[in-house]
Coordinates of C-alpha atoms in Angstrom, one line a residue:
M1 CA 2.7 -40.1 -33.2
D2 CA 1.2 -36.6 -33.5
K3 CA 3.3 -33.6 -34.8
K4 CA 4.5 -31.5 -31.1
M5 CA 1.5 -29.5 -30.1
K6 CA 3.3 -26.0 -29.2
K7 CA 2.0 -24.9 -25.7
D8 CA 0.2 -21.4 -25.2
S9 CA 2.5 -18.3 -24.1
L10 CA 1.1 -16.5 -21.1
L11 CA -0.1 -13.7 -23.6
K12 CA -1.8 -16.1 -26.0
S13 CA -3.4 -17.8 -23.2
S14 CA -4.7 -14.6 -21.6
L15 CA -6.0 -13.2 -24.8
W16 CA -8.0 -16.5 -25.6
I17 CA -9.8 -16.6 -22.4
S18 CA -10.3 -12.9 -22.7
I19 CA -12.0 -13.5 -25.9
S20 CA -14.1 -16.7 -25.1
G21 CA -15.1 -14.8 -21.9
I22 CA -16.3 -11.6 -24.0
I23 CA -17.8 -13.8 -27.0
S24 CA -19.9 -15.8 -23.8
R25 CA -21.0 -12.4 -22.0
I26 CA -22.1 -10.9 -25.5
L27 CA -24.2 -14.0 -26.5
A28 CA -25.8 -14.2 -22.9
V29 CA -27.1 -10.4 -23.7
V30 CA -28.0 -10.9 -27.5
Y31 CA -30.1 -14.2 -27.0
I32 CA -32.3 -12.5 -24.5
I33 CA -33.9 -10.4 -27.7
P34 CA -35.2 -12.8 -29.5
W35 CA -36.1 -15.0 -26.9
N36 CA -38.6 -12.5 -25.4
I37 CA -40.0 -11.6 -28.7
W38 CA -40.8 -15.2 -29.5
I39 CA -42.1 -15.6 -25.9
G40 CA -44.2 -12.7 -26.2
P41 CA -45.4 -9.6 -24.2
L42 CA -48.1 -11.4 -22.4
A43 CA -45.7 -14.1 -20.8
V44 CA -42.3 -12.9 -21.1
N45 CA -42.2 -11.3 -17.5
A46 CA -43.3 -14.9 -16.4
A47 CA -41.0 -16.9 -18.4
N48 CA -38.2 -14.5 -17.1
A49 CA -39.2 -14.7 -13.3
M50 CA -39.1 -18.8 -13.7
Y51 CA -36.1 -18.8 -15.7
G52 CA -34.4 -16.7 -13.3
K53 CA -35.6 -18.7 -10.3
V54 CA -34.4 -21.9 -12.1
Y55 CA -30.8 -20.7 -12.9
N56 CA -30.5 -19.0 -9.4
I57 CA -31.2 -22.9 -7.9
Y58 CA -28.7 -24.4 -11.0
N59 CA -25.9 -21.9 -10.0
L60 CA -26.3 -22.6 -6.5
F61 CA -25.5 -26.7 -7.5
L62 CA -23.0 -25.6 -9.8
I63 CA -21.0 -23.9 -7.1
I64 CA -21.4 -27.2 -4.8
A65 CA -20.5 -29.6 -7.9
T66 CA -17.6 -27.9 -9.5
A67 CA -16.0 -26.6 -6.0
G68 CA -13.3 -24.7 -7.5
I69 CA -11.7 -27.8 -9.2
P70 CA -10.4 -26.6 -12.7
S71 CA -8.2 -24.3 -11.3
A72 CA -6.7 -26.8 -8.6
I73 CA -6.2 -29.4 -11.3
S74 CA -4.3 -27.0 -14.0
K75 CA -2.3 -26.2 -10.7
E76 CA -1.6 -29.7 -9.6
V77 CA -1.3 -31.0 -13.6
A78 CA 1.3 -27.9 -14.4
A79 CA 3.4 -28.5 -11.2
H80 CA 3.7 -32.7 -11.9
N81 CA 4.2 -32.0 -16.0
A82 CA 7.2 -29.6 -15.0
L83 CA 8.8 -32.1 -13.6
G84 CA 8.2 -34.6 -16.1
R85 CA 5.7 -36.7 -14.0
F86 CA 2.7 -37.2 -16.9
D87 CA 2.1 -40.3 -15.1
Q88 CA 1.2 -39.0 -11.9
S89 CA -1.1 -36.0 -13.8
E90 CA -2.9 -39.1 -15.6
K91 CA -3.2 -40.6 -12.0
L92 CA -4.9 -37.0 -10.9
F93 CA -7.2 -36.8 -14.2
K94 CA -8.4 -40.5 -13.8
K95 CA -9.1 -40.1 -9.8
Y96 CA -10.7 -36.7 -9.9
S97 CA -12.7 -37.4 -12.7
F98 CA -14.1 -40.6 -11.2
Y99 CA -14.8 -38.5 -7.9
M100 CA -16.5 -35.6 -10.0
T101 CA -18.6 -37.9 -11.8
L102 CA -20.0 -39.0 -8.5
V103 CA -20.7 -35.6 -7.0
G104 CA -22.4 -35.2 -10.3
I105 CA -24.6 -38.3 -10.0
G106 CA -25.2 -37.3 -6.5
C107 CA -26.3 -33.8 -7.6
A108 CA -28.1 -34.7 -10.2
A109 CA -30.3 -37.3 -8.1
I110 CA -31.2 -34.5 -5.6
M111 CA -32.5 -32.3 -8.2
F112 CA -34.3 -35.0 -10.4
F113 CA -36.0 -36.8 -7.4
G114 CA -36.2 -34.2 -5.0
A115 CA -36.9 -31.1 -7.4
K116 CA -40.5 -30.7 -5.6
Y117 CA -38.4 -30.1 -2.7
V118 CA -35.8 -27.8 -3.9
A119 CA -38.7 -25.6 -5.3
I120 CA -40.1 -25.4 -1.6
V121 CA -37.0 -24.3 -0.2
L122 CA -35.3 -22.6 -3.0
A123 CA -38.1 -21.3 -5.0
A124 CA -40.6 -20.3 -2.2
G125 CA -43.0 -23.2 -3.6
D126 CA -43.2 -22.1 -7.4
M127 CA -44.1 -25.5 -8.8
R128 CA -43.1 -24.4 -12.3
V129 CA -39.5 -24.7 -11.4
V130 CA -39.9 -28.5 -11.1
T131 CA -39.7 -29.8 -14.4
P132 CA -36.8 -27.4 -15.6
I133 CA -35.1 -28.9 -12.6
K134 CA -35.5 -32.3 -13.6
Y135 CA -34.0 -30.8 -16.8
L136 CA -30.8 -29.1 -15.5
S137 CA -30.4 -32.2 -13.4
V138 CA -29.4 -34.2 -16.4
A139 CA -26.3 -31.2 -17.3
M140 CA -25.0 -32.0 -13.6
L141 CA -24.2 -35.7 -14.9
I142 CA -21.2 -34.3 -17.2
I143 CA -20.9 -30.4 -16.1
P144 CA -18.4 -31.8 -13.0
A145 CA -16.2 -34.1 -15.3
L146 CA -16.3 -31.2 -17.9
G147 CA -14.8 -28.7 -15.4
I148 CA -11.9 -31.7 -14.5
L149 CA -11.4 -31.8 -18.3
R150 CA -10.7 -28.4 -18.9
G151 CA -8.5 -28.0 -15.3
Y152 CA -6.4 -30.9 -17.1
I153 CA -6.1 -29.1 -20.6
Q154 CA -5.0 -25.8 -18.8
G155 CA -2.7 -27.8 -16.8
Y156 CA -0.3 -29.0 -19.8
A157 CA -0.1 -25.1 -20.8
F158 CA -2.9 -25.6 -23.9
I159 CA -5.3 -22.7 -22.2
S160 CA -6.5 -21.6 -25.7
Y161 CA -8.1 -25.0 -26.3
S162 CA -10.2 -24.7 -23.0
A163 CA -11.3 -21.3 -23.7
F164 CA -12.6 -22.4 -26.9
S165 CA -14.8 -25.1 -25.5
Q166 CA -16.2 -22.5 -23.5
V167 CA -17.3 -20.7 -26.7
I168 CA -18.6 -23.9 -28.4
E169 CA -20.5 -24.7 -25.3
Q170 CA -22.2 -21.1 -25.4
I171 CA -22.9 -21.1 -29.3
A172 CA -24.3 -24.4 -28.8
R173 CA -26.4 -23.6 -25.6
V174 CA -27.8 -20.1 -27.4
A175 CA -28.5 -21.8 -30.3
Y176 CA -30.8 -24.9 -28.8
M177 CA -32.2 -22.3 -26.6
L178 CA -33.7 -20.1 -29.7
Y179 CA -34.2 -23.3 -32.0
A180 CA -36.4 -24.9 -29.2
T181 CA -38.3 -21.7 -28.3
Y182 CA -38.9 -20.4 -31.8
T183 CA -40.2 -24.1 -32.5
I184 CA -42.5 -24.3 -29.6
M185 CA -43.9 -20.8 -29.4
I186 CA -44.1 -19.9 -33.1
L187 CA -44.5 -22.5 -35.3
Q188 CA -46.3 -24.9 -32.8
K189 CA -48.1 -21.9 -30.6
G190 CA -47.2 -23.7 -27.4
N191 CA -46.9 -22.0 -24.1
Y192 CA -43.9 -20.2 -22.1
I193 CA -43.4 -23.2 -19.3
S194 CA -42.7 -25.5 -22.3
A195 CA -40.0 -23.2 -23.9
V196 CA -38.4 -22.4 -20.3
N197 CA -38.4 -26.3 -19.8
Q198 CA -36.4 -27.0 -23.3
S199 CA -34.1 -23.6 -22.8
T200 CA -32.8 -25.4 -19.8
L201 CA -31.9 -28.6 -21.5
A202 CA -29.8 -26.5 -23.8
S203 CA -27.2 -26.5 -20.8
F204 CA -26.6 -30.2 -21.2
I205 CA -26.5 -30.1 -25.1
G206 CA -23.5 -27.0 -24.8
A207 CA -21.9 -29.0 -22.3
T208 CA -21.9 -32.2 -23.7
L209 CA -20.2 -31.1 -27.0
A210 CA -17.8 -29.0 -24.9
Y211 CA -16.8 -32.7 -23.5
I212 CA -16.7 -33.9 -26.7
F213 CA -14.1 -31.3 -28.1
L214 CA -11.9 -31.5 -25.1
L215 CA -11.7 -35.3 -25.4
W216 CA -10.6 -35.1 -28.8
I217 CA -8.1 -32.3 -27.4
R218 CA -6.6 -34.7 -24.6
V219 CA -6.1 -37.4 -27.2
K220 CA -4.2 -34.8 -29.1
V221 CA -2.2 -33.7 -25.9
R222 CA -1.4 -37.0 -24.6
R223 CA 0.4 -38.2 -28.1
S224 CA 2.1 -35.0 -28.2
V225 CA 3.9 -36.0 -25.2
T226 CA 7.2 -37.6 -26.6
I227 CA 9.9 -40.1 -24.7
D228 CA 12.2 -37.4 -24.3
D229 CA 9.4 -35.2 -22.1
I230 CA 8.9 -38.1 -19.7
K231 CA 11.4 -37.9 -16.9
T232 CA 12.7 -41.1 -15.1
K233 CA 13.0 -41.9 -11.4
D234 CA 16.8 -40.8 -11.7
D235 CA 16.0 -37.8 -13.5
L236 CA 13.8 -36.0 -10.5
P237 CA 15.0 -34.2 -7.4
T238 CA 12.8 -36.6 -5.4
D239 CA 10.7 -40.2 -5.9
E240 CA 7.4 -38.6 -4.4
T241 CA 4.1 -39.8 -5.2
I242 CA 1.0 -38.1 -4.3
D243 CA -2.0 -39.0 -2.5
I244 CA -4.5 -38.9 -4.7
N245 CA -8.0 -39.4 -2.4
F246 CA -11.6 -37.0 -2.4
G247 CA -10.3 -35.2 0.8
S248 CA -6.6 -33.8 -0.8
M249 CA -8.7 -32.8 -4.0
L250 CA -11.3 -30.8 -1.5
R251 CA -8.2 -29.4 -0.1
S252 CA -6.7 -28.2 -3.1
A253 CA -9.9 -27.0 -4.7
I254 CA -12.0 -25.2 -1.7
P255 CA -9.2 -22.2 -1.2
F256 CA -10.0 -21.5 -4.9
L257 CA -13.7 -22.3 -4.8
L258 CA -13.7 -19.6 -2.0
V259 CA -11.9 -17.1 -4.2
D260 CA -14.2 -17.6 -7.4
T261 CA -17.2 -17.2 -5.6
I262 CA -16.3 -14.2 -3.3
M263 CA -18.3 -11.8 -5.6
T264 CA -21.5 -14.2 -5.9
V265 CA -21.5 -14.4 -2.0
L266 CA -21.2 -10.6 -1.5
Q267 CA -23.7 -9.8 -4.1
L268 CA -26.3 -12.2 -1.9
F269 CA -25.6 -10.7 0.9
D270 CA -26.1 -7.3 -0.9
Q271 CA -29.2 -8.3 -2.0
T272 CA -30.7 -9.0 1.4
T273 CA -29.0 -6.6 3.6
F274 CA -29.8 -4.0 0.9
T275 CA -33.5 -4.5 1.2
W276 CA -33.7 -4.8 4.9
I277 CA -31.9 -1.6 5.4
Y278 CA -34.2 0.4 3.1
Q279 CA -37.4 -1.5 4.4
L280 CA -36.4 -1.3 8.1
I281 CA -34.5 2.0 8.5
L282 CA -35.5 4.1 5.7
H283 CA -38.7 3.1 4.9
A284 CA -38.9 3.0 1.5
S285 CA -41.3 1.7 -1.2
E286 CA -41.0 -1.8 -2.6
K287 CA -40.6 0.4 -6.2
T288 CA -37.8 2.4 -5.3
I289 CA -35.9 -0.5 -3.5
D290 CA -36.5 -2.6 -6.9
N291 CA -35.1 0.3 -9.0
L292 CA -31.9 0.9 -7.0
Y293 CA -30.9 -2.7 -6.4
A294 CA -31.3 -3.7 -10.2
M295 CA -29.0 -0.8 -10.6
F296 CA -26.1 -1.7 -8.6
G297 CA -26.8 -5.2 -8.2
F298 CA -27.9 -6.0 -11.7
Q299 CA -27.4 -3.6 -14.8
A300 CA -24.1 -2.3 -13.5
N301 CA -22.8 -5.4 -12.7
K302 CA -23.6 -7.1 -16.1
I303 CA -21.5 -4.5 -17.7
I304 CA -18.4 -4.9 -15.4
M305 CA -18.1 -8.2 -15.6
V306 CA -16.4 -7.7 -19.1
L307 CA -13.8 -6.1 -16.8
V308 CA -13.8 -9.2 -14.6
S309 CA -13.4 -11.7 -17.6
L310 CA -10.0 -9.8 -18.3
A311 CA -8.5 -10.7 -14.7
I312 CA -10.2 -14.2 -15.0
S313 CA -8.0 -14.8 -17.8
V314 CA -4.5 -13.3 -16.5
S315 CA -5.3 -15.4 -13.1
A316 CA -6.1 -18.7 -15.2
S317 CA -2.8 -18.1 -17.2
V318 CA -0.9 -17.3 -14.2
I319 CA -2.0 -20.3 -11.8
P320 CA -0.1 -23.0 -14.0
A321 CA 2.6 -20.9 -14.9
L322 CA 3.5 -20.0 -11.4
S323 CA 2.8 -23.6 -10.1
A324 CA 5.1 -24.7 -12.4
M325 CA 8.0 -22.7 -11.2
V326 CA 7.1 -23.2 -7.6
S327 CA 7.2 -27.4 -8.2
K328 CA 10.4 -26.9 -10.1
K329 CA 12.1 -24.7 -7.3
V330 CA 13.5 -22.2 -10.0
S331 CA 15.0 -19.5 -8.3
N332 CA 13.7 -16.6 -6.9
E333 CA 15.2 -14.4 -9.2
Y334 CA 13.3 -16.0 -11.9
I335 CA 10.1 -16.2 -10.3
Q336 CA 10.7 -12.2 -9.0
N337 CA 11.1 -11.3 -12.8
F338 CA 8.0 -13.2 -13.8
M339 CA 5.7 -11.5 -10.9
R340 CA 7.0 -7.9 -12.5
K341 CA 5.7 -9.0 -15.7
I342 CA 2.6 -10.1 -14.2
V343 CA 2.0 -6.9 -12.5
Q344 CA 2.7 -4.8 -15.0
F345 CA 0.7 -7.0 -17.6
T346 CA -2.2 -7.0 -15.4
V347 CA -2.4 -3.1 -14.7
F348 CA -1.6 -2.3 -18.7
I349 CA -4.7 -4.5 -19.6
I350 CA -7.1 -3.7 -16.8
L351 CA -6.6 -0.1 -16.0
P352 CA -7.5 1.2 -19.5
A353 CA -10.6 -1.3 -20.2
T354 CA -11.7 0.4 -16.8
F355 CA -11.2 3.8 -17.1
G356 CA -12.8 3.1 -21.0
V357 CA -15.9 1.9 -19.2
M358 CA -15.6 5.2 -16.9
A359 CA -15.7 7.3 -19.9
I360 CA -18.4 6.0 -21.8
S361 CA -20.5 5.1 -18.8
R362 CA -23.8 7.0 -20.0
Q363 CA -23.7 5.3 -23.5
L364 CA -23.0 2.1 -21.9
W365 CA -26.4 2.4 -19.9
T366 CA -28.4 3.4 -22.7
A367 CA -27.3 1.0 -24.7
F368 CA -27.7 -1.7 -22.2
V369 CA -30.6 -0.4 -20.0
F370 CA -32.6 2.6 -20.7
Y371 CA -31.7 6.3 -21.4
D372 CA -34.0 7.8 -18.7
Q373 CA -32.1 6.3 -15.7
S374 CA -28.7 7.0 -17.4
I375 CA -27.9 9.9 -15.4
L376 CA -27.5 8.1 -12.3
G377 CA -26.9 4.6 -13.6
S378 CA -24.0 6.1 -15.3
K379 CA -22.7 7.2 -11.7
V380 CA -23.7 4.1 -10.3
L381 CA -21.7 2.4 -13.2
I382 CA -18.4 4.3 -12.7
V383 CA -18.4 3.7 -8.8
S384 CA -18.7 -0.1 -9.6
C385 CA -15.8 0.2 -12.2
F386 CA -13.7 0.7 -9.1
E387 CA -14.8 -2.2 -7.4
A388 CA -14.5 -4.4 -10.4
F389 CA -10.5 -3.0 -11.1
F390 CA -9.9 -3.9 -7.2
Y391 CA -11.9 -7.0 -7.1
C392 CA -9.7 -7.9 -10.5
L393 CA -6.5 -7.1 -8.2
F394 CA -7.7 -9.1 -5.6
M395 CA -8.7 -12.2 -7.1
I396 CA -5.1 -12.3 -9.1
L397 CA -3.4 -11.8 -5.6
E398 CA -5.3 -14.4 -4.1
N399 CA -4.8 -17.2 -6.4
I400 CA -1.0 -15.9 -6.6
L401 CA -0.9 -16.6 -2.7
Q402 CA -2.3 -20.3 -2.9
V403 CA 0.0 -21.1 -5.7
T404 CA 3.1 -19.7 -3.4
H405 CA 2.3 -22.0 -0.5
H406 CA 0.1 -19.1 1.6
M407 CA -2.9 -21.0 1.5
K408 CA -3.7 -20.0 5.0
K409 CA -3.0 -16.5 4.6
S410 CA -5.1 -16.4 1.7
M411 CA -8.1 -17.5 3.4
I412 CA -7.4 -15.4 6.7
Y413 CA -7.1 -12.1 4.2
L414 CA -10.3 -13.8 2.6
A415 CA -12.0 -14.2 5.9
I416 CA -10.8 -10.2 6.5
A417 CA -12.7 -8.9 3.5
Y418 CA -15.8 -10.4 4.6
V419 CA -15.6 -9.0 7.6
L420 CA -14.9 -5.6 6.6
K421 CA -17.8 -5.9 4.0
I422 CA -20.5 -6.7 6.9
V423 CA -19.0 -4.1 9.1
L424 CA -18.9 -1.7 6.6
Q425 CA -22.7 -2.2 4.8
L426 CA -24.8 -0.5 7.3
P427 CA -23.0 2.9 7.8
L428 CA -22.2 3.2 3.9
T429 CA -25.3 2.4 2.9
L430 CA -27.4 4.9 5.2
A431 CA -24.6 7.4 4.0
L432 CA -24.3 7.0 0.8
G433 CA -27.3 5.5 -0.7
V434 CA -27.3 3.5 -3.6
Y435 CA -23.6 3.9 -3.8
G436 CA -23.0 2.4 0.0
P437 CA -22.8 -1.3 -0.9
V438 CA -20.3 -0.9 -3.8
V439 CA -18.1 1.2 -1.7
A440 CA -18.0 -1.0 0.9
T441 CA -17.2 -4.0 -1.3
T442 CA -14.5 -1.9 -3.0
I443 CA -12.6 -0.9 0.4
A444 CA -12.8 -4.6 1.6
F445 CA -11.2 -5.2 -1.7
V446 CA -8.5 -2.3 -1.6
I447 CA -7.4 -3.0 1.8
M448 CA -7.2 -7.0 1.6
S449 CA -5.2 -6.5 -1.8
H450 CA -2.8 -4.1 0.1
F451 CA -2.2 -7.3 2.5
A452 CA -1.8 -9.8 -0.5
F453 CA 0.7 -7.6 -2.4
R454 CA 2.5 -6.8 0.8
L455 CA 3.0 -10.4 1.9
I456 CA 4.1 -11.5 -1.7
N457 CA 6.5 -8.4 -2.1
K458 CA 7.9 -9.5 0.7
Q459 CA 9.0 -13.0 -0.4
F460 CA 10.1 -12.1 -4.1
E461 CA 10.7 -8.5 -3.5
I462 CA 8.7 -7.5 -6.9
V463 CA 9.0 -3.8 -6.6
D464 CA 11.6 -1.7 -7.6
R465 CA 12.4 1.9 -9.0
E466 CA 12.1 0.2 -12.8
L467 CA 8.7 -1.3 -12.0
G468 CA 7.1 1.9 -10.4
K469 CA 8.6 3.6 -13.7
K470 CA 6.7 1.6 -15.7
L471 CA 3.6 1.1 -13.9
I472 CA 3.4 5.3 -13.9
R473 CA 3.7 5.7 -17.5
I474 CA 0.9 3.1 -17.7
L475 CA -1.2 5.2 -15.3
I476 CA -0.4 8.2 -17.1
D477 CA -1.6 6.7 -20.6
G478 CA -4.6 5.7 -19.0
V479 CA -5.5 9.0 -17.7
I480 CA -4.4 10.6 -21.1
M481 CA -6.6 8.6 -22.8
L482 CA -9.5 8.7 -20.2
V483 CA -9.8 12.7 -21.0
V484 CA -8.8 12.7 -24.7
V485 CA -12.5 10.0 -24.8
V486 CA -14.2 12.1 -22.2
V487 CA -13.9 15.3 -24.3
A488 CA -14.5 13.7 -27.7
N489 CA -17.5 12.0 -26.2
L490 CA -18.7 15.4 -25.1
L491 CA -18.2 16.9 -28.8
I492 CA -19.9 13.7 -30.5
V493 CA -22.9 13.7 -28.8
H494 CA -23.8 17.1 -30.0
V495 CA -23.7 15.8 -33.4
I496 CA -25.0 12.3 -32.8
S497 CA -27.8 12.1 -30.3
D498 CA -27.4 9.2 -27.3
A499 CA -30.7 9.0 -26.2
T500 CA -31.5 5.9 -28.7
K501 CA -29.9 2.7 -28.2
V502 CA -28.7 2.6 -31.9
G503 CA -27.2 6.4 -30.9
A504 CA -25.4 5.4 -27.9
I505 CA -23.8 2.2 -29.8
I506 CA -22.6 4.6 -32.5
V507 CA -20.8 6.2 -29.7
I508 CA -19.4 3.8 -28.2
A509 CA -18.0 2.5 -31.4
I510 CA -16.8 6.1 -32.0
C511 CA -14.9 6.2 -28.5
G512 CA -13.9 3.0 -28.1
I513 CA -11.8 3.3 -31.2
L514 CA -10.3 6.6 -30.3
G515 CA -9.5 5.2 -26.7
I516 CA -7.6 2.2 -28.3
L517 CA -5.6 4.3 -30.9
V518 CA -4.6 7.0 -28.0
Y519 CA -3.9 4.7 -25.6
G520 CA -2.0 2.2 -28.0
F521 CA 0.2 5.2 -29.7
L522 CA 0.9 6.7 -26.1
S523 CA 1.8 3.0 -24.6
Y524 CA 4.3 2.4 -28.3
K525 CA 6.0 5.8 -27.9
D526 CA 6.8 5.3 -24.2
G527 CA 7.7 1.5 -24.3
S528 CA 4.6 0.3 -22.1
L529 CA 3.8 -2.0 -25.2
N530 CA 6.9 -4.1 -24.8
I531 CA 5.0 -5.8 -22.1
L532 CA 3.1 -8.0 -24.5
K533 CA 6.3 -8.6 -26.6
D534 CA 7.5 -10.1 -23.2
I535 CA 4.4 -11.5 -21.9
R536 CA 4.3 -13.2 -25.7
D537 CA 7.6 -14.8 -25.1
T538 CA 7.1 -16.2 -21.8
K539 CA 6.1 -19.5 -21.7
I540 CA 3.5 -21.0 -19.1
Y541 CA 6.2 -24.2 -18.5

């Protein structure tokens, strides 16, 4: 029998998922540079358009095929494992794997045999996307099962391995894309359509390697469960069995799906309504609409997704931990203490990150977009940072509601968020222009976060004077850091020009290091840094 594997702490889990998310997003930006160069200036716009259309279609099928499964199964596996019901976890894993493999086969069949009709409906009849859709259909055979395996590993509190598999997947995908594109375009002097086709196949390559890695981890995880861990019927508070079927799986998964995809849905809503408002009411030109939408809907969104990845890391760690506590029926006082740590940890991580992005917003815009648009773009990015911060809170709170058996209220709050967004979209866009859609989304998240937190606090009485003092200290530390970095930024740009991408990156690096040092020193002096020790010592179960 293998040496017993040590479960991840909440801090280790969050750090690993944060790191994997940041690495994946960096790779997603960096690979574009050589890819575009090898495609060539004559075909690059056509290749990007084709690639974008294909992946929008692919993402739609991914949503259908995965349906929030990783979060759902991690919750259920953690709940059963916490009670020693490892046999039930295995039944869940095997049944869910079977069901989701069938779903993947169904989606793959539609994409492969119906590629022509998918192109007509979802790509405005662009027949260039037919072949890459068929290539991507192969990935659908494995990705749903990969999602199940990731959730299973997370449920065993080995979240770092699940996060590492995402890094493996992205590295393999990007490596194959670049290899195939260089071979076709440079060595073989081929055309961009062949390069795009092979680039889409990279998703299957990455998913396969990640799946093989997690299968190996699954073997190690199972061998690490000792006889003493497994509870007998007499040890359990009840002898409940679980109803494992496709319907129960969907009931568990769909709420997580709805929460996880809310930002995607709202962005699609912005994409259509912003264009309609500017065309039909403001009579703006197509170029103006494209420029403004690209600012808040694509460019700023790319940057703030780093903040969102931090929230995802906290959320993915909280779900199995809280689910295990609820299933073991631990005291409300224990959950209350855990919730307070989560609130403090979330604010401690996300607040300074948000302030940091705001402080160097102009340099970030220059580095990732263009210097010419950096004044307006940086303002849009600052407003988007507020949206990202409250979206992070909303997502974490919604997941907590679901795990603590407030599923109905969670879905009601989600629906109200959509209604608020729809109602506010028109008047705010007319009044605020490019900032309108972002402000509408932010207000929806703020209001719903308030209701969600009020419900959670009513049940567990999280807020007290001590927590309030800790949060105020974190806020003060964050504001001081923001002021210091902004002043330093103003002084540095007089010495180092931020008008070029290289100069902007140098300024970002200097200000980033300064911000970390200032915030770290302040949080150490006032004791806020102790939350990392508390979280490090908090086991998922």
